[in-house]
Amino acid sequence: GILLDAALFFVLFLLPPGHRLQHISLLFHGFTGFTMSQRIGYAFPLAMTSTGFLFMPNENEAPLQSHANWLMDQLIKPKKHNILPLVWLLIQWTLPLRMPLISGFNFKYTREGYRWSWTMMLHSANSFVQPGLSLMTLRPTCSGNPFPNPMKTPFVDVQSFSYEQLLSPRGVQAVQLFPRQLPHVANQVHRTLSNARACRKDLKISASLFSSANNGPYHRIVDPAVDLVSTYRALASRPYMEKLRLALIDKVPRGHEFI
């Protein structure tokens, strides 16, 4: 994989369009389409191989510059009509650097984390061992005492809250794949229990969540000692632009991190 990626970068960036070695790109996408079609589908490899044939220069065209030479010319003497392509290239190169530059190579073991990482290899994520047995629970405490769950079944934590009643089946899956939404769910559970007068004071809600990626081992990815209601209030009290900034860097207010 590293060899194919490095060869693809070399021939597309340093060699002029139409060079014979650029057929490596067709080999690369044909290889991924054949070996990884069950994971990434056929749309991406077919689009890349089709554009490779479609934009291949013919013999009557004047020799073209390589990507590297064209970029150097534009950086030295930029032309107005090339500003947008330069901005597009800058975005394409800088977005993958979010993970090492902002996250310090510490991307989270969640779908959000994989969006930040420099990889396209997240093929599956799972928070279920089998239907009915979930590895995510919300655990309210009232004045430090566990909340008794009225649904006593072999597959339910007796000290958890059945949050599934508040969400659709798709919502249940979404909150397990995108646990940054847990403070919002915890706030809704807090409102439900408060309205029902199930707890008079000092109601806190924590979560426990284990997840597996690419059929690997299960990891605990939510800190069960953090009060998610306090995290929600800390987020809700921030100005709109601060909320947007925290969302862009996949963070919560200091002292309230739960992942």
Short mmCIF file of N, CA and C in Angstrom, two decimals, residues 2 10 75 83 91 106 112 119 170 187:
data_model
loop_
_atom_site.label_atom_id
_atom_site.label_comp_id
_atom_site.label_asym_id
_atom_site.label_seq_id
_atom_site.Cartn_x
_atom_site.Cartn_y
_atom_site.Cartn_z
N ILE A 2 1.90 1.29 0.85
CA ILE A 2 2.78 2.45 0.90
C ILE A 2 3.50 2.62 -0.44
N PHE A 10 4.48 10.25 -6.93
CA PHE A 10 5.65 10.58 -7.76
C PHE A 10 5.25 10.83 -9.21
N LEU A 75 3.36 30.02 -7.89
CA LEU A 75 3.76 30.61 -6.62
C LEU A 75 4.71 31.78 -6.82
N ILE A 83 -6.07 31.73 -9.31
CA ILE A 83 -6.18 31.86 -7.86
C ILE A 83 -7.07 30.76 -7.28
N ILE A 91 -6.47 23.75 0.02
CA ILE A 91 -7.45 23.07 0.87
C ILE A 91 -7.23 21.56 0.84
N ASN A 106 -3.47 12.33 18.16
CA ASN A 106 -4.30 11.68 19.15
C ASN A 106 -5.76 11.74 18.72
N GLU A 112 -15.98 10.47 14.33
CA GLU A 112 -15.42 11.81 14.21
C GLU A 112 -13.89 11.74 14.15
N THR A 119 -6.59 8.83 6.99
CA THR A 119 -6.83 7.46 6.55
C THR A 119 -8.22 7.34 5.96
N ARG A 170 -32.51 4.44 14.22
CA ARG A 170 -31.36 5.05 13.55
C ARG A 170 -30.63 6.01 14.48
N ASN A 187 -28.66 15.34 28.41
CA ASN A 187 -29.50 16.46 28.84
C ASN A 187 -30.97 16.13 28.69
#
